[in-house]
Amino acid sequence: FRATIDEVETDVVEIEAKLDKLVKLCSGMVEAGKAYVSTSRLFVSGVRDLSQQCQGDTVISECLQRFADSLQEVVNYHMILFDQAQRSVRQQLHNFVKEDVRKFKETKKQFDKVREDLELSLVRNAQAPRHRPHEVEEATGALTLTRKCFRHLALDYVLQINVLQAKKKFEILDSMLSFMHAQSSFFQQGYSLLHQLDPYMKKLAAELDQLVIDSAVEKREMERKHAAIQQRTLLQDFSYDESKVEFDVDAPSGVVMEGYLFKRASNAFKTWNRRWFSIQNSQLVYQKKLKDALTVVVDDLRLCSVKPCEDIERRFCFEVVSPTKSCMLQADSEKLRQAWVQAVQASIASAYRESPDSCYSERLDRTASPSTSSIDSATDPRERGVKGESVLQRVQSVAGNSQCGDCGQSDPRWASINLGVLLCIECSGIHRSLGVHCSKVRSLTLDSWEPELLKLMCELGNRAVNQIYEAQCEGPGSRKPTASSPRQDKEAWIKDKYVEKKFLRKAPMAPALEAPRRWRAQKCPRPHSSPRVPTARRKVRLEPVLPCVAALSSVGTLDRKFRRDSLFCPDELDSLFSYFDAGAAGAGPRSLSSDSGLGGSSDGSSDVLAFGSGSVVDSVTEEEGAESEESSGEADGDAEAEAWGLADVRELHPGLLAHRAARARDLPALAAALAHGAEVNWADAEDEGKTPLVQAV
C-alpha cells in the first residue's frame, strides 16, 4: 500500500510539472498569435491604403480590395483560433492544476501528519513498562485513536488519488480535443474562403500573363521610338527649350502667361534667382515652389511699363517698371523675352479695357496681395458686409485707429479721407457739417473704397495726425473731449482743431534755431506687410520730435541726380492729390513711404530723421547684410540711395517743405506742410519752377 501511494505521489508531481510547462507554452503561443494578428491587421490596412492610392486603375484597386477583405477574414479566423486555444488549453489545464492538484496536495499533507502521529503512538506504546499499568493503558488508548484516524484519512487520501487520476484523463483529453476542433474549424473556414476566391485568382493570373506580354511589346515599341528620336535630334538644335512661348490674355483660368524667369534681387549683392512667374488678374506674381504663397511684384499692371534691357551684362533681360520700383527679369532666350514683353503689354491693354470693379474684385480675393485689393460696392448685402469688414479691420489696425481721433470712442467706423483719421458716428456728423473743403467723410463698411484711397488710409492714422493737429493742446481752455462729452464740446473742439488750427505747433523764431544738420531719410516698412530681416544694427536715441514746420524742415534738399520718368498721366496725379486739400491733410504712422526708394546716406554716420515717430536713429558704421529675398514683403525695386542736403531751417517754409517732402514721398512731412498752409502748386524757383505735384512723380 505504501509503495503504491509513493508511486502515485511521484506520478502526480510529474504530471503537475508537465501541465505547468504546457500551460506556459500555450500562453506564449497565444501571445505570439495576438502579435501576429496585430501585425497582420496593419498589413491589411496597408493593402487598403494602396488600393485607395490606385483608384485610377480599376484592376489594381479591385484586386487589392478583394485580397484585403479575404486577408481580413483570415485574420479574424486566427483571432478565433487563439481565443479557443486560450480557453481550452491554457485556462482549462491551469484550473485543473490550481484546483484539483492543490486539493490532492492538501490531503497528502494531512495524511503524512497522521501517519507520523501513528508511528509516534506505536513507539510510546512499545516503551510503556509492565509495572505501570496506568501508563500502559494510556499508551494503548492513544494508539487506538491514532490508528482509527489514520485509517479514515487513508481512505480519504486513496479516494482523492482515484478522483485525480480519473479527472486527469478527462481534463487533458477534453482540452486537447477542443483545441483540435478549433484547428479544424480554422482550416475549414480558411479553405472555404480561399476556395471562393480561387476563380478570381485564376482569372487574375491569366490577365497578369497577358499584361506581361503587352508590357514586353510596349517596351520594344518605346525602345524603337527612342532610337528614332535620338536619330532625329542629331539634326536639330535644342539650345533653348521654347516649347511654350504663347500667351492668352483671355485665358479661362486667368493666367495670361507663366514660366520660369531669373529675377534680380534687391539686396546689395544683386543676386539672380530662378522663380516661377505668372501674369494673372492684372498682376505680375512669382513663387519659389509650387506650394509656396504668391509674391506680388506689380500690384496693378495698368501703372507699369515694360522694356527690354540691353545695357547690362546678362542677355535676354527686360525690366518691369512701376511708379514705386522696378524689377529686372531674364528669360532663357530672345524669343521667350519677346513673348514675356508682349504678354505684359497685352495684359496692360486688357486691364485698361476691363471695368475697374471687375479688375479690383478679382484681386481682392487673392491672398497673395492683401494690401492692394479694392473694396467695391456689392449688390449682395452679405458680400458687401464681408468686404466692409475687411476694410474696417485693415484700417483699424493702423496705430491709433482703434479709437476715434477726436473723442476717443472705441471701434470707429467712419473716416475723413482727406484728414486721414477715423471717427465715431457722432464726430463724423460734425465733420460733415464742416463741409467737404475741410473734411470728406466716408463709411468704412457702407461706402465704396478705391485701392489707392484704401492704401492711403492704411498709411495714415489717428496717432500721426493728432501729433500734427494736437501738438499744443495743453493750453488753458483747450480740454480734449471724451466719448461721453456733450456734442457742443465735441463740435467746438473739432472746429478749433481743424478749422481754426489752434493747436498746431508754431515754427520757432530764427534765433532759437540750431545750426544746420545733415539728415537722411529712413525707409520704413509698409503697414500690414511682413517684417523684414534687419540688415544692420541701429542705435535709437529717443528725442522729442515736433510735428510742425520747424521740426520737419530739418531736411535738406534732395540729391539733384535723382530723376526718373513719370508713369502717371496728369489726371491720375490730380486724383492722387485730391485727397490732400489745402485746409487739411493726414500723416501716416510710418516715417517714410516704403515706396519712396530712399536708402541710407553714403557716409554711414549721419542721423536718420523719422517723421511722426518721435525718435532719431543714429547709424552704426557697419556693413549692412543682404536683405532676405524670400520675405513676403520684399521690395523688388532697387533702392535709390539719396542724401538730404544741407539747408538752413530758417529758409524752409510750408511750400518748400511740401516741395521736398513730395519729392521724398514722405507723407508725414507733406501732411504737416499742408496743415501749415502749403500750396500744392507752389513753384520752387531754385528747382526749375517745379511744384510738389511734379516732385511727387
XYZ file of C-alpha atoms in Angstrom:
697
model
C 0.000 0.000 0.000
C 2.714 2.421 0.967
C 4.679 1.641 -2.196
C 1.596 2.256 -4.315
C 0.976 5.533 -2.533
C 4.561 6.631 -3.152
C 4.305 5.724 -6.826
C 1.073 7.687 -7.250
C 2.530 10.719 -5.482
C 5.551 10.701 -7.782
C 3.294 10.464 -10.821
C 1.183 13.428 -9.635
C 4.280 15.585 -9.170
C 5.478 14.802 -12.697
C 2.025 15.431 -14.176
C 1.863 18.789 -12.419
C 5.237 19.823 -13.843
C 4.270 18.771 -17.365
C 0.949 20.569 -17.179
C 2.582 23.767 -15.900
C 5.018 23.666 -18.785
C 2.216 23.076 -21.299
C 0.205 25.992 -19.891
C 3.211 28.315 -20.197
C 3.874 27.193 -23.775
C 0.234 27.739 -24.646
C 0.382 31.232 -23.145
C 3.441 32.025 -25.247
C 1.724 30.687 -28.352
C -1.380 32.807 -27.703
C 0.669 35.964 -27.095
C 2.694 35.376 -30.247
C -0.535 34.746 -32.129
C -2.014 38.013 -30.911
C 1.114 39.846 -32.032
C 0.842 38.121 -35.404
C -2.818 39.137 -35.662
C -1.953 42.742 -34.813
C 0.807 42.833 -37.435
C -1.474 41.163 -39.982
C -4.100 43.824 -39.407
C -1.512 46.513 -40.071
C -0.547 44.728 -43.254
C -4.188 44.565 -44.365
C -4.550 48.269 -43.595
C -1.515 48.958 -45.786
C -3.082 46.970 -48.617
C -6.278 49.016 -48.295
C -4.294 52.264 -48.378
C -2.536 51.085 -51.522
C -5.924 50.282 -53.025
C -7.134 53.811 -52.289
C -3.991 55.220 -53.880
C -4.565 53.174 -57.043
C -8.201 54.121 -57.562
C -7.334 55.373 -61.027
C -6.528 51.787 -62.076
C -9.665 49.699 -61.569
C -7.842 46.379 -61.994
C -5.310 47.046 -59.246
C -7.845 48.746 -56.989
C -10.381 45.907 -57.251
C -7.717 43.229 -56.804
C -6.218 44.830 -53.714
C -9.634 45.460 -52.192
C -10.767 41.852 -52.595
C -7.475 40.471 -51.309
C -7.604 42.820 -48.347
C -11.120 41.633 -47.482
C -10.026 37.983 -47.692
C -6.939 38.588 -45.584
C -9.057 40.386 -43.026
C -11.308 37.323 -42.759
C -8.253 35.099 -42.305
C -7.020 37.396 -39.550
C -10.406 37.116 -37.849
C -10.201 33.312 -38.083
C -6.769 33.428 -36.474
C -8.130 35.513 -33.633
C -10.914 32.995 -33.023
C -8.385 30.139 -33.039
C -6.164 31.802 -30.458
C -9.138 32.621 -28.237
C -10.269 28.989 -28.272
C -6.718 27.806 -27.580
C -6.560 30.092 -24.592
C -9.879 28.833 -23.220
C -9.442 25.117 -23.967
C -5.771 24.544 -23.194
C -4.426 27.339 -21.114
C -7.397 28.141 -18.913
C -8.787 24.601 -18.528
C -5.469 22.929 -17.677
C -4.496 25.845 -15.470
C -7.701 25.392 -13.450
C -7.035 21.645 -13.145
C -3.558 22.241 -11.765
C -4.577 25.022 -9.399
C -7.731 23.355 -8.009
C -7.614 19.540 -8.218
C -3.882 19.080 -7.770
C -3.916 21.572 -4.914
C -6.631 19.564 -3.094
C -4.534 16.426 -3.561
C -1.534 18.130 -2.017
C -3.538 19.332 0.978
C -4.914 15.814 1.609
C -1.386 14.414 1.286
C -0.147 16.812 3.967
C -2.876 15.668 6.393
C -2.167 12.016 5.602
C 1.568 12.412 6.218
C 0.904 14.149 9.534
C -1.463 11.425 10.799
C 0.997 8.752 9.666
C 3.730 10.401 11.735
C 1.349 10.546 14.724
C 0.636 6.813 14.318
C 4.315 5.954 14.287
C 4.858 8.066 17.410
C 1.941 6.327 19.183
C 3.394 2.941 18.299
C 6.751 3.942 19.788
C 5.143 5.156 23.033
C 3.031 2.008 23.337
C 6.127 -0.178 22.947
C 8.019 1.794 25.587
C 5.266 1.509 28.299
C 6.636 -0.534 31.383
C 4.731 -3.504 32.779
C 4.789 -2.398 36.392
C 2.984 0.823 35.420
C -0.458 -0.255 34.297
C -1.676 3.330 34.162
C 0.869 4.336 31.510
C 0.240 1.125 29.595
C -3.473 1.826 29.466
C -2.897 5.440 28.365
C -0.477 4.456 25.592
C -2.832 1.742 24.369
C -5.788 4.174 24.168
C -3.760 6.791 22.279
C -2.581 4.160 19.821
C -6.140 3.012 19.191
C -7.394 6.539 18.462
C -4.441 7.369 16.231
C -4.805 4.137 14.246
C -8.535 4.828 13.748
C -7.852 8.386 12.496
C -5.104 7.110 10.194
C -7.442 4.585 8.604
C -10.094 7.272 7.902
C -7.551 9.669 6.367
C -6.002 6.828 4.386
C -9.403 6.075 2.845
C -9.916 9.784 2.016
C -6.441 10.029 0.536
C -6.992 6.974 -1.659
C -10.316 8.425 -2.806
C -8.623 11.748 -3.693
C -5.963 9.864 -5.640
C -8.562 7.942 -7.636
C -10.570 11.113 -8.375
C -7.430 12.932 -9.505
C -6.396 10.084 -11.794
C -9.827 9.978 -13.408
C -10.145 13.753 -13.790
C -6.635 13.967 -15.176
C -7.608 11.863 -18.141
C -10.838 13.783 -18.682
C -9.319 17.268 -18.460
C -6.338 16.555 -20.671
C -8.338 14.786 -23.358
C -11.152 17.331 -23.321
C -8.821 20.338 -23.591
C -6.796 18.864 -26.440
C -9.931 17.751 -28.260
C -11.369 21.272 -28.044
C -8.128 22.724 -29.363
C -8.068 20.325 -32.309
C -11.698 21.173 -33.105
C -10.681 24.829 -33.177
C -7.839 23.987 -35.555
C -10.191 22.038 -37.774
C -12.712 24.872 -37.870
C -9.970 27.390 -38.671
C -8.661 25.463 -41.641
C -12.132 24.615 -42.907
C -13.153 28.262 -42.841
C -9.899 29.287 -44.495
C -10.314 26.656 -47.177
C -13.889 27.730 -47.842
C -12.826 31.375 -48.114
C -9.922 30.709 -50.461
C -11.994 28.247 -52.471
C -14.472 31.019 -53.203
C -11.591 33.314 -54.151
C -9.918 30.731 -56.374
C -11.809 31.551 -59.627
C -10.958 35.220 -59.303
C -7.294 34.412 -58.656
C -7.172 32.194 -61.736
C -8.759 34.947 -63.823
C -6.310 37.475 -62.427
C -3.381 35.166 -63.193
C -4.478 34.957 -66.830
C -4.797 38.741 -67.042
C -1.379 39.106 -65.451
C 0.176 36.853 -68.069
C -1.400 38.974 -70.781
C -0.130 42.146 -69.081
C 3.398 40.762 -69.090
C 3.144 40.078 -72.813
C 1.691 43.524 -73.532
C 4.368 45.156 -71.411
C 7.114 43.435 -73.351
C 5.574 44.564 -76.650
C 5.186 48.128 -75.386
C 8.774 48.160 -74.158
C 10.065 47.136 -77.577
C 7.914 49.843 -79.208
C 9.230 52.514 -76.853
C 12.806 51.429 -77.491
C 12.187 51.744 -81.224
C 10.696 55.245 -80.828
C 13.532 56.243 -78.519
C 16.113 55.247 -81.101
C 14.217 57.139 -83.805
C 14.006 60.285 -81.681
C 17.698 60.116 -80.852
C 18.492 59.844 -84.545
C 16.250 62.841 -85.274
C 17.737 65.033 -82.542
C 21.170 64.759 -84.110
C 19.917 67.088 -86.851
C 18.175 69.618 -84.558
C 19.389 72.355 -82.222
C 17.989 72.291 -78.698
C 19.960 75.160 -77.248
C 16.822 76.516 -75.584
C 13.552 74.981 -74.625
C 10.970 77.094 -76.394
C 8.174 74.573 -76.349
C 5.716 77.078 -74.849
C 6.087 80.737 -75.685
C 2.491 81.665 -76.430
C 0.231 83.678 -74.134
C -3.522 84.120 -73.868
C -4.976 87.310 -72.415
C -8.475 85.816 -72.344
C -7.476 82.509 -70.729
C -10.349 80.976 -68.683
C -8.002 80.340 -65.752
C -6.976 83.997 -65.663
C -3.289 83.130 -66.196
C -2.073 85.064 -69.232
C 1.406 83.540 -69.263
C 3.593 81.612 -66.877
C 7.064 80.173 -66.814
C 10.499 80.352 -65.240
C 12.433 83.627 -65.203
C 15.578 84.809 -63.474
C 14.877 87.667 -61.061
C 17.489 90.088 -59.819
C 17.223 90.558 -56.059
C 17.143 93.970 -54.443
C 19.878 93.163 -51.949
C 23.382 94.570 -52.015
C 24.783 91.622 -53.954
C 22.191 91.819 -56.766
C 21.917 88.052 -56.927
C 19.820 86.309 -59.578
C 17.307 83.636 -58.598
C 15.152 81.434 -60.800
C 11.469 81.726 -59.920
C 8.157 80.672 -61.431
C 6.453 83.838 -62.729
C 2.902 84.298 -63.942
C 0.686 87.116 -65.169
C -2.797 86.802 -63.725
C -5.602 89.128 -62.680
C -3.690 92.189 -63.911
C -0.788 91.376 -61.592
C 2.743 90.053 -62.029
C 3.441 87.443 -59.348
C 6.017 84.743 -58.665
C 6.652 81.866 -56.278
C 9.691 79.840 -55.315
C 7.949 76.482 -55.116
C 4.593 75.253 -56.321
C 3.026 75.207 -52.856
C 4.535 78.495 -51.696
C 2.413 81.612 -51.406
C 2.445 84.008 -54.331
C 4.593 87.124 -54.038
C 3.255 90.151 -55.884
C 5.801 92.033 -57.989
C 3.398 94.523 -59.585
C 0.101 95.319 -57.896
C -1.578 96.804 -60.950
C -0.186 96.354 -64.448
C -2.005 99.491 -65.582
C 0.519 101.539 -63.607
C 3.657 99.939 -65.040
C 5.615 99.635 -68.253
C 7.954 97.003 -69.674
C 11.045 97.416 -71.809
C 13.970 95.235 -72.948
C 17.325 95.926 -71.299
C 20.410 95.837 -73.475
C 22.746 97.837 -71.223
C 23.525 95.086 -68.704
C 25.903 92.172 -68.974
C 23.296 89.417 -68.958
C 21.398 88.517 -72.124
C 17.660 88.339 -72.703
C 16.828 90.754 -69.867
C 13.808 93.018 -69.612
C 12.605 95.415 -66.923
C 9.140 95.934 -65.468
C 8.920 99.496 -64.137
C 6.186 100.633 -61.744
C 5.717 104.051 -60.136
C 7.488 102.900 -56.990
C 10.029 100.298 -58.057
C 11.473 98.319 -60.916
C 12.074 94.600 -61.356
C 14.825 93.209 -63.592
C 13.991 89.822 -65.141
C 15.839 87.479 -67.500
C 14.372 84.926 -69.901
C 16.074 81.842 -71.298
C 16.098 83.055 -74.904
C 15.359 86.059 -77.065
C 12.117 84.508 -78.232
C 10.959 83.987 -74.660
C 11.904 87.542 -73.740
C 9.841 88.925 -76.599
C 6.931 86.721 -75.590
C 7.051 87.963 -71.978
C 7.294 91.600 -73.045
C 4.348 91.179 -75.393
C 2.376 89.352 -72.694
C 2.902 92.177 -70.195
C 1.952 94.792 -72.780
C -1.146 92.843 -73.773
C -2.125 92.451 -70.106
C -1.758 96.201 -69.574
C -4.018 96.887 -72.539
C -6.514 94.281 -71.363
C -6.558 95.755 -67.849
C -7.458 99.168 -69.278
C -10.276 97.621 -71.298
C -11.750 95.891 -68.266
C -14.046 97.694 -65.866
C -12.314 98.801 -62.679
C -14.828 97.000 -60.482
C -14.239 93.598 -62.037
C -10.471 94.067 -62.042
C -10.305 95.059 -58.406
C -12.807 92.494 -57.184
C -10.715 89.716 -58.716
C -7.595 90.927 -56.959
C -9.482 91.295 -53.699
C -9.928 87.536 -53.489
C -6.201 86.912 -53.852
C -4.396 86.251 -50.619
C -1.021 86.991 -52.163
C -1.519 90.760 -52.206
C -3.988 91.746 -49.473
C -2.687 95.295 -49.241
C -3.640 96.231 -52.816
C -7.132 94.800 -53.110
C -10.060 97.059 -53.837
C -13.321 97.082 -51.962
C -16.212 97.785 -54.312
C -19.907 98.197 -53.740
C -21.665 94.842 -53.970
C -25.208 94.176 -54.969
C -25.465 91.359 -52.447
C -25.750 92.797 -48.914
C -23.895 89.813 -47.446
C -20.999 90.250 -49.886
C -20.888 93.973 -49.178
C -20.821 93.242 -45.450
C -17.860 90.899 -45.796
C -15.881 93.448 -47.867
C -16.762 96.213 -45.431
C -15.445 94.164 -42.530
C -12.193 93.619 -44.455
C -11.726 97.371 -44.935
C -12.640 98.032 -41.308
C -10.140 95.533 -39.946
C -7.306 96.737 -42.171
C -7.777 100.426 -41.451
C -8.372 99.916 -37.712
C -5.100 98.007 -37.459
C -3.170 101.238 -38.097
C -1.637 102.824 -34.995
C -4.193 104.905 -33.084
C -7.151 103.851 -35.231
C -8.777 101.660 -32.604
C -10.375 104.802 -31.130
C -11.983 107.907 -32.546
C -9.340 110.514 -33.383
C -11.325 113.333 -31.740
C -13.209 111.920 -28.724
C -11.602 108.512 -28.101
C -14.754 106.443 -28.747
C -13.785 102.808 -29.390
C -14.443 100.960 -32.666
C -14.688 103.926 -35.067
C -16.392 103.039 -38.360
C -16.207 106.373 -40.214
C -13.223 108.109 -41.807
C -12.204 111.531 -43.048
C -10.345 110.654 -46.226
C -8.510 113.954 -46.656
C -7.531 114.191 -42.987
C -6.626 110.508 -42.672
C -8.406 109.968 -39.337
C -11.031 107.502 -38.115
C -14.130 108.885 -36.419
C -17.111 107.724 -34.440
C -20.570 108.311 -35.866
C -21.192 111.463 -33.802
C -17.874 113.088 -34.699
C -18.390 112.120 -38.347
C -21.622 114.111 -38.334
C -19.764 117.142 -37.005
C -17.113 116.711 -39.700
C -19.824 116.616 -42.378
C -21.103 119.945 -41.122
C -17.664 121.492 -41.732
C -18.005 120.971 -45.482
C -16.096 118.804 -47.938
C -13.473 121.519 -48.377
C -12.431 120.762 -44.795
C -13.357 117.122 -44.207
C -14.644 114.407 -46.537
C -16.407 111.669 -44.562
C -16.918 108.093 -45.712
C -18.122 104.899 -44.055
C -15.675 102.033 -43.677
C -18.433 99.440 -44.014
C -21.046 101.010 -46.305
C -19.187 103.069 -48.916
C -17.029 102.020 -51.871
C -13.255 102.223 -51.404
C -10.762 102.513 -54.250
C -7.470 100.664 -53.748
C -5.395 103.861 -53.859
C -7.585 105.507 -51.224
C -7.565 102.403 -49.052
C -3.782 102.205 -49.340
C -3.529 105.871 -48.343
C -5.767 105.348 -45.293
C -3.620 102.405 -44.224
C -0.547 104.661 -44.303
C -2.229 107.387 -42.255
C -3.597 107.134 -38.759
C -5.089 108.949 -35.793
C -1.872 108.974 -33.804
C 0.241 110.591 -36.526
C -2.442 113.117 -37.494
C -3.023 114.100 -33.883
C 0.702 114.726 -33.470
C 0.245 117.477 -36.034
C -3.164 118.928 -35.196
C -2.884 118.471 -31.397
C 0.756 119.429 -30.945
C -0.145 122.244 -28.497
C -3.471 121.274 -26.956
C -2.344 121.521 -23.331
C -3.094 125.226 -23.003
C -5.795 126.678 -20.734
C -9.327 126.279 -22.027
C -8.359 123.564 -24.507
C -9.532 120.329 -22.979
C -9.979 117.409 -25.362
C -13.493 115.924 -25.175
C -14.189 112.305 -24.321
C -16.724 109.852 -25.682
C -19.246 110.925 -23.021
C -18.784 114.670 -23.584
C -21.725 116.726 -24.921
C -21.988 117.294 -28.650
C -21.382 121.019 -28.195
C -17.982 120.366 -26.618
C -17.005 117.975 -29.397
C -18.118 120.413 -32.093
C -16.157 123.283 -30.561
C -13.054 121.106 -30.229
C -13.242 119.853 -33.824
C -13.641 123.372 -35.219
C -10.711 124.662 -33.154
C -8.623 121.687 -34.218
C -9.237 121.502 -37.964
C -10.778 124.842 -38.994
C -9.024 127.336 -36.723
C -5.944 125.103 -36.335
C -5.357 126.460 -32.852
C -3.289 123.517 -31.709
C -0.651 123.477 -34.454
C 2.860 123.989 -33.160
C 4.157 127.282 -34.489
C 7.560 127.419 -36.121
C 10.247 128.767 -33.751
C 11.910 132.094 -34.404
C 15.225 132.265 -36.221
C 17.459 132.959 -33.177
C 16.224 129.831 -31.447
C 17.140 127.554 -34.308
C 20.039 125.207 -34.172
C 22.860 125.096 -36.651
C 22.111 123.274 -39.882
C 22.379 119.498 -39.691
C 22.647 116.820 -42.307
C 19.805 114.311 -42.278
C 18.956 111.336 -44.367
C 15.634 109.618 -44.833
C 14.897 106.285 -43.227
C 12.999 103.755 -45.318
C 10.304 102.220 -43.117
C 8.271 99.062 -43.745
C 4.837 99.281 -45.281
C 1.981 98.743 -42.837
C 0.421 95.263 -42.913
C 3.453 93.817 -44.645
C 5.652 91.034 -43.444
C 8.513 92.102 -41.202
C 11.932 92.217 -42.782
C 15.108 90.727 -41.500
C 17.223 93.530 -40.026
C 20.063 94.390 -42.353
C 22.161 96.393 -39.924
C 22.296 97.151 -36.240
C 20.812 100.500 -35.270
C 21.123 102.615 -32.171
C 17.967 104.503 -31.290
C 18.253 107.761 -29.436
C 14.894 108.942 -28.223
C 14.402 112.662 -28.734
C 11.218 114.710 -28.854
C 10.262 115.439 -32.434
C 7.993 118.394 -33.130
C 5.396 117.549 -35.791
C 5.487 121.035 -37.210
C 7.226 123.031 -39.918
C 10.251 123.870 -37.789
C 10.890 120.262 -36.825
C 10.125 118.823 -40.239
C 12.177 121.486 -42.021
C 15.394 119.945 -40.748
C 15.551 118.025 -44.001
C 17.695 119.449 -46.784
C 17.310 119.382 -50.499
C 17.377 116.063 -52.327
C 20.279 114.975 -54.467
C 19.825 116.620 -57.871
C 20.960 113.492 -59.672
C 17.784 111.616 -58.749
C 15.483 111.571 -61.801
C 13.053 109.112 -63.335
C 10.349 109.267 -65.922
C 6.724 109.598 -64.869
C 4.320 106.750 -65.475
C 1.254 108.748 -64.366
C -0.911 110.842 -66.602
C -1.906 114.319 -65.302
C -5.434 113.163 -64.452
C -4.095 110.347 -62.282
C -1.819 112.774 -60.445
C -4.743 115.092 -59.773
C -6.711 112.107 -58.482
C -3.933 111.086 -56.126
C -3.503 114.598 -54.721
C -7.228 115.235 -54.459
C -7.062 113.582 -51.043
C -4.931 116.454 -49.748
C -6.921 119.671 -49.529
C -5.220 122.957 -48.784
C -7.011 123.080 -45.457
C -6.230 119.628 -44.043
C -4.026 116.614 -44.581
C -3.190 113.360 -42.782
C 0.111 111.952 -41.732
C 0.835 108.245 -41.815
C 2.119 106.185 -38.958
C 5.414 105.479 -40.622
C 8.408 107.699 -41.079
C 8.745 107.461 -44.868
C 6.702 105.791 -47.539
C 8.067 102.362 -48.285
C 7.648 103.136 -51.956
C 9.941 106.136 -51.893
C 13.018 104.055 -52.646
C 15.261 106.104 -50.347
C 18.162 104.384 -48.678
C 20.835 105.465 -46.241
C 23.449 108.088 -46.827
C 26.764 107.084 -48.232
C 28.839 108.164 -45.276
C 27.126 105.687 -42.963
C 27.346 108.030 -39.992
C 24.587 110.574 -40.478
C 21.484 110.686 -38.319
C 18.135 109.495 -39.576
C 15.128 111.751 -39.112
C 11.939 109.656 -38.826
C 8.858 111.844 -39.266
C 5.995 111.105 -36.906
C 7.971 108.541 -34.922
C 9.375 110.540 -32.053
C 12.933 109.211 -32.341
C 16.191 109.975 -34.103
C 18.196 106.961 -35.219
C 21.993 107.047 -35.372
C 23.610 104.840 -37.948
C 26.236 102.413 -36.735
C 29.188 102.254 -39.115
C 28.880 98.655 -40.139
C 28.422 96.819 -43.399
C 24.755 96.063 -43.907
C 23.791 92.455 -44.607
C 21.842 91.382 -47.618
C 18.116 91.571 -47.210
C 16.240 88.280 -47.371
C 14.903 87.918 -50.892
C 12.213 85.481 -49.860
C 10.397 87.794 -47.453
C 6.719 88.141 -48.331
C 7.075 91.923 -48.062
C 10.175 92.113 -50.320
C 10.743 95.392 -52.140
C 11.617 94.279 -55.641
C 12.746 97.674 -56.931
C 16.282 98.890 -56.439
C 16.502 101.338 -53.510
C 17.855 104.654 -54.786
C 20.255 105.929 -52.148
C 19.786 109.643 -51.629
C 21.004 112.068 -49.012
C 19.211 115.107 -47.711
C 21.384 118.109 -48.461
C 22.355 120.846 -46.070
C 19.725 123.522 -45.632
C 19.118 126.231 -43.109
C 15.841 125.522 -41.331
C 15.105 129.239 -41.341
C 14.822 129.132 -45.138
C 12.172 126.374 -45.145
C 8.569 127.466 -45.308
C 5.469 125.248 -45.835
C 5.697 125.433 -49.628
C 9.372 124.457 -49.733
C 8.801 121.709 -47.173
C 5.897 120.325 -49.238
C 8.110 120.515 -52.333
C 10.857 118.405 -50.748
C 8.510 116.054 -48.892
C 6.670 115.308 -52.137
C 9.969 114.516 -53.824
C 10.894 112.142 -50.996
C 7.347 110.733 -50.944
C 7.256 111.493 -47.231
C 3.562 111.627 -46.343
C 4.047 112.756 -42.702
C 6.162 115.719 -43.757
C 3.768 116.532 -46.605
C 0.788 116.375 -44.240
C 2.478 118.746 -41.806
C 3.323 121.158 -44.619
C -0.271 121.174 -45.876
C -1.555 121.653 -42.351
C 0.595 124.795 -42.080
C -0.858 126.212 -45.290
C 1.401 124.862 -48.019
C 0.109 125.185 -51.565
C 0.151 122.176 -53.846
C 1.056 124.318 -56.871
C 3.831 126.281 -55.143
C 6.805 126.520 -57.530
C 10.415 126.240 -56.405
C 12.444 128.797 -58.326
C 15.680 127.015 -57.386
C 14.463 123.773 -58.964
C 13.324 124.885 -62.423
C 9.998 126.081 -61.047
C 8.773 122.579 -60.235
C 5.738 122.160 -57.987
C 5.121 119.493 -55.317
C 2.835 117.731 -57.808
C 5.709 117.405 -60.248
C 8.096 116.301 -57.499
C 5.663 113.546 -56.467
C 6.213 111.899 -59.824
